[in-house]
């Protein structure tokens, strides 16, 4: 076996350990950044439910389905969505008469 028991072998182990730690750290940071997307979106839009979105995002670390709810709340403008539903409802009611 080449390099076994040599200084080069130890150097390769150190390089492998550094690459492993860097990869795990990069994956953790990417997960963290991705997980913070609802909070950044809420800040960007000056969302009225910023506290709710932040809380749901933090709880989403444990229960991931809660994070999905935070994303929906952060990206959907509830007032505009309700107005569109109301307009659709009214337009369907007018055509039935």
PDB file of C-alpha atoms in Angstrom:
ATOM      1  CA  UNK A   1       0.000   0.000   0.000  1.00  0.00           C
ATOM      2  CA  UNK A   2       1.554   3.292  -1.013  1.00  0.00           C
ATOM      3  CA  UNK A   3       1.532   6.198   1.451  1.00  0.00           C
ATOM      4  CA  UNK A   4       0.381   4.037   4.422  1.00  0.00           C
ATOM      5  CA  UNK A   5       2.178   4.986   7.581  1.00  0.00           C
ATOM      6  CA  UNK A   6       3.862   7.985   6.002  1.00  0.00           C
ATOM      7  CA  UNK A   7       3.518  11.677   6.581  1.00  0.00           C
ATOM      8  CA  UNK A   8       1.708  11.961   3.264  1.00  0.00           C
ATOM      9  CA  UNK A   9      -0.967   9.585   4.589  1.00  0.00           C
ATOM     10  CA  UNK A  10      -1.499  11.810   7.628  1.00  0.00           C
ATOM     11  CA  UNK A  11      -1.699  14.863   5.379  1.00  0.00           C
ATOM     12  CA  UNK A  12      -4.383  13.215   3.256  1.00  0.00           C
ATOM     13  CA  UNK A  13      -6.394  12.404   6.395  1.00  0.00           C
ATOM     14  CA  UNK A  14      -6.171  16.017   7.509  1.00  0.00           C
ATOM     15  CA  UNK A  15      -7.250  17.275   4.080  1.00  0.00           C
ATOM     16  CA  UNK A  16     -10.171  14.824   4.074  1.00  0.00           C
ATOM     17  CA  UNK A  17     -11.224  15.958   7.558  1.00  0.00           C
ATOM     18  CA  UNK A  18     -11.098  19.628   6.542  1.00  0.00           C
ATOM     19  CA  UNK A  19     -13.142  18.926   3.392  1.00  0.00           C
ATOM     20  CA  UNK A  20     -15.692  16.952   5.435  1.00  0.00           C
ATOM     21  CA  UNK A  21     -16.067  19.703   8.031  1.00  0.00           C
ATOM     22  CA  UNK A  22     -16.293  22.397   5.340  1.00  0.00           C
ATOM     23  CA  UNK A  23     -18.949  20.422   3.466  1.00  0.00           C
ATOM     24  CA  UNK A  24     -21.074  19.882   6.577  1.00  0.00           C
ATOM     25  CA  UNK A  25     -20.710  23.560   7.517  1.00  0.00           C
ATOM     26  CA  UNK A  26     -21.657  24.709   4.005  1.00  0.00           C
ATOM     27  CA  UNK A  27     -24.697  22.407   3.971  1.00  0.00           C
ATOM     28  CA  UNK A  28     -25.754  23.734   7.378  1.00  0.00           C
ATOM     29  CA  UNK A  29     -25.386  27.343   6.269  1.00  0.00           C
ATOM     30  CA  UNK A  30     -27.333  26.661   3.055  1.00  0.00           C
ATOM     31  CA  UNK A  31     -30.111  25.003   5.057  1.00  0.00           C
ATOM     32  CA  UNK A  32     -30.173  27.973   7.441  1.00  0.00           C
ATOM     33  CA  UNK A  33     -30.343  30.525   4.589  1.00  0.00           C
ATOM     34  CA  UNK A  34     -33.086  28.554   2.836  1.00  0.00           C
ATOM     35  CA  UNK A  35     -35.003  28.225   6.092  1.00  0.00           C
ATOM     36  CA  UNK A  36     -34.897  32.010   6.655  1.00  0.00           C
ATOM     37  CA  UNK A  37     -36.545  32.796   3.278  1.00  0.00           C
ATOM     38  CA  UNK A  38     -40.041  33.458   4.772  1.00  0.00           C
ATOM     39  CA  UNK A  39     -38.636  35.920   7.314  1.00  0.00           C
ATOM     40  CA  UNK A  40     -36.678  37.826   4.654  1.00  0.00           C
ATOM     41  CA  UNK A  41     -39.739  37.928   2.385  1.00  0.00           C
ATOM     42  CA  UNK A  42     -41.894  39.241   5.245  1.00  0.00           C
ATOM     43  CA  UNK A  43     -39.330  41.953   6.034  1.00  0.00           C
ATOM     44  CA  UNK A  44     -39.089  42.910   2.360  1.00  0.00           C
ATOM     45  CA  UNK A  45     -42.861  43.328   2.034  1.00  0.00           C
ATOM     46  CA  UNK A  46     -43.323  44.879   5.513  1.00  0.00           C
ATOM     47  CA  UNK A  47     -45.752  42.072   6.272  1.00  0.00           C
ATOM     48  CA  UNK A  48     -48.208  42.693   9.104  1.00  0.00           C
ATOM     49  CA  UNK A  49     -47.770  39.136  10.407  1.00  0.00           C
ATOM     50  CA  UNK A  50     -43.988  39.297  10.785  1.00  0.00           C
ATOM     51  CA  UNK A  51     -44.036  37.877  14.315  1.00  0.00           C
ATOM     52  CA  UNK A  52     -46.232  34.961  13.257  1.00  0.00           C
ATOM     53  CA  UNK A  53     -43.995  34.188  10.284  1.00  0.00           C
ATOM     54  CA  UNK A  54     -40.859  34.353  12.444  1.00  0.00           C
ATOM     55  CA  UNK A  55     -42.394  32.058  15.051  1.00  0.00           C
ATOM     56  CA  UNK A  56     -43.582  29.563  12.450  1.00  0.00           C
ATOM     57  CA  UNK A  57     -40.134  29.586  10.837  1.00  0.00           C
ATOM     58  CA  UNK A  58     -38.430  28.750  14.134  1.00  0.00           C
ATOM     59  CA  UNK A  59     -40.984  26.059  14.977  1.00  0.00           C
ATOM     60  CA  UNK A  60     -40.434  24.753  11.446  1.00  0.00           C
ATOM     61  CA  UNK A  61     -36.993  23.529  12.475  1.00  0.00           C
ATOM     62  CA  UNK A  62     -38.789  20.829  14.480  1.00  0.00           C
ATOM     63  CA  UNK A  63     -42.017  20.335  12.518  1.00  0.00           C
ATOM     64  CA  UNK A  64     -41.255  21.025   8.867  1.00  0.00           C
ATOM     65  CA  UNK A  65     -44.893  21.304   7.796  1.00  0.00           C
ATOM     66  CA  UNK A  66     -45.147  24.443   9.954  1.00  0.00           C
ATOM     67  CA  UNK A  67     -42.364  26.007   7.863  1.00  0.00           C
ATOM     68  CA  UNK A  68     -44.472  25.438   4.739  1.00  0.00           C
ATOM     69  CA  UNK A  69     -47.298  27.413   6.372  1.00  0.00           C
ATOM     70  CA  UNK A  70     -44.832  30.227   7.124  1.00  0.00           C
ATOM     71  CA  UNK A  71     -43.791  30.285   3.455  1.00  0.00           C
ATOM     72  CA  UNK A  72     -47.413  30.461   2.321  1.00  0.00           C
ATOM     73  CA  UNK A  73     -48.234  33.279   4.736  1.00  0.00           C
ATOM     74  CA  UNK A  74     -45.074  35.202   3.791  1.00  0.00           C
ATOM     75  CA  UNK A  75     -45.560  34.982   0.027  1.00  0.00           C
ATOM     76  CA  UNK A  76     -49.349  35.311  -0.247  1.00  0.00           C
ATOM     77  CA  UNK A  77     -50.879  38.732   0.285  1.00  0.00           C
ATOM     78  CA  UNK A  78     -54.018  37.747   2.208  1.00  0.00           C
ATOM     79  CA  UNK A  79     -55.907  40.991   1.562  1.00  0.00           C
ATOM     80  CA  UNK A  80     -55.318  40.803  -2.177  1.00  0.00           C
ATOM     81  CA  UNK A  81     -56.220  37.085  -2.258  1.00  0.00           C
ATOM     82  CA  UNK A  82     -59.484  37.716  -0.374  1.00  0.00           C
ATOM     83  CA  UNK A  83     -60.327  40.597  -2.724  1.00  0.00           C
ATOM     84  CA  UNK A  84     -59.762  38.347  -5.760  1.00  0.00           C
ATOM     85  CA  UNK A  85     -61.944  35.597  -4.279  1.00  0.00           C
ATOM     86  CA  UNK A  86     -64.628  38.186  -3.509  1.00  0.00           C
ATOM     87  CA  UNK A  87     -64.479  39.515  -7.086  1.00  0.00           C
ATOM     88  CA  UNK A  88     -64.739  35.990  -8.504  1.00  0.00           C
ATOM     89  CA  UNK A  89     -67.667  35.255  -6.195  1.00  0.00           C
ATOM     90  CA  UNK A  90     -69.458  38.442  -7.239  1.00  0.00           C
ATOM     91  CA  UNK A  91     -68.852  37.890 -10.945  1.00  0.00           C
ATOM     92  CA  UNK A  92     -70.251  34.333 -10.750  1.00  0.00           C
ATOM     93  CA  UNK A  93     -73.269  35.568  -8.832  1.00  0.00           C
ATOM     94  CA  UNK A  94     -73.959  38.306 -11.423  1.00  0.00           C
ATOM     95  CA  UNK A  95     -73.835  35.908 -14.383  1.00  0.00           C
ATOM     96  CA  UNK A  96     -76.303  33.480 -12.715  1.00  0.00           C
ATOM     97  CA  UNK A  97     -79.019  36.146 -12.477  1.00  0.00           C
TER      98      UNK A  97
END
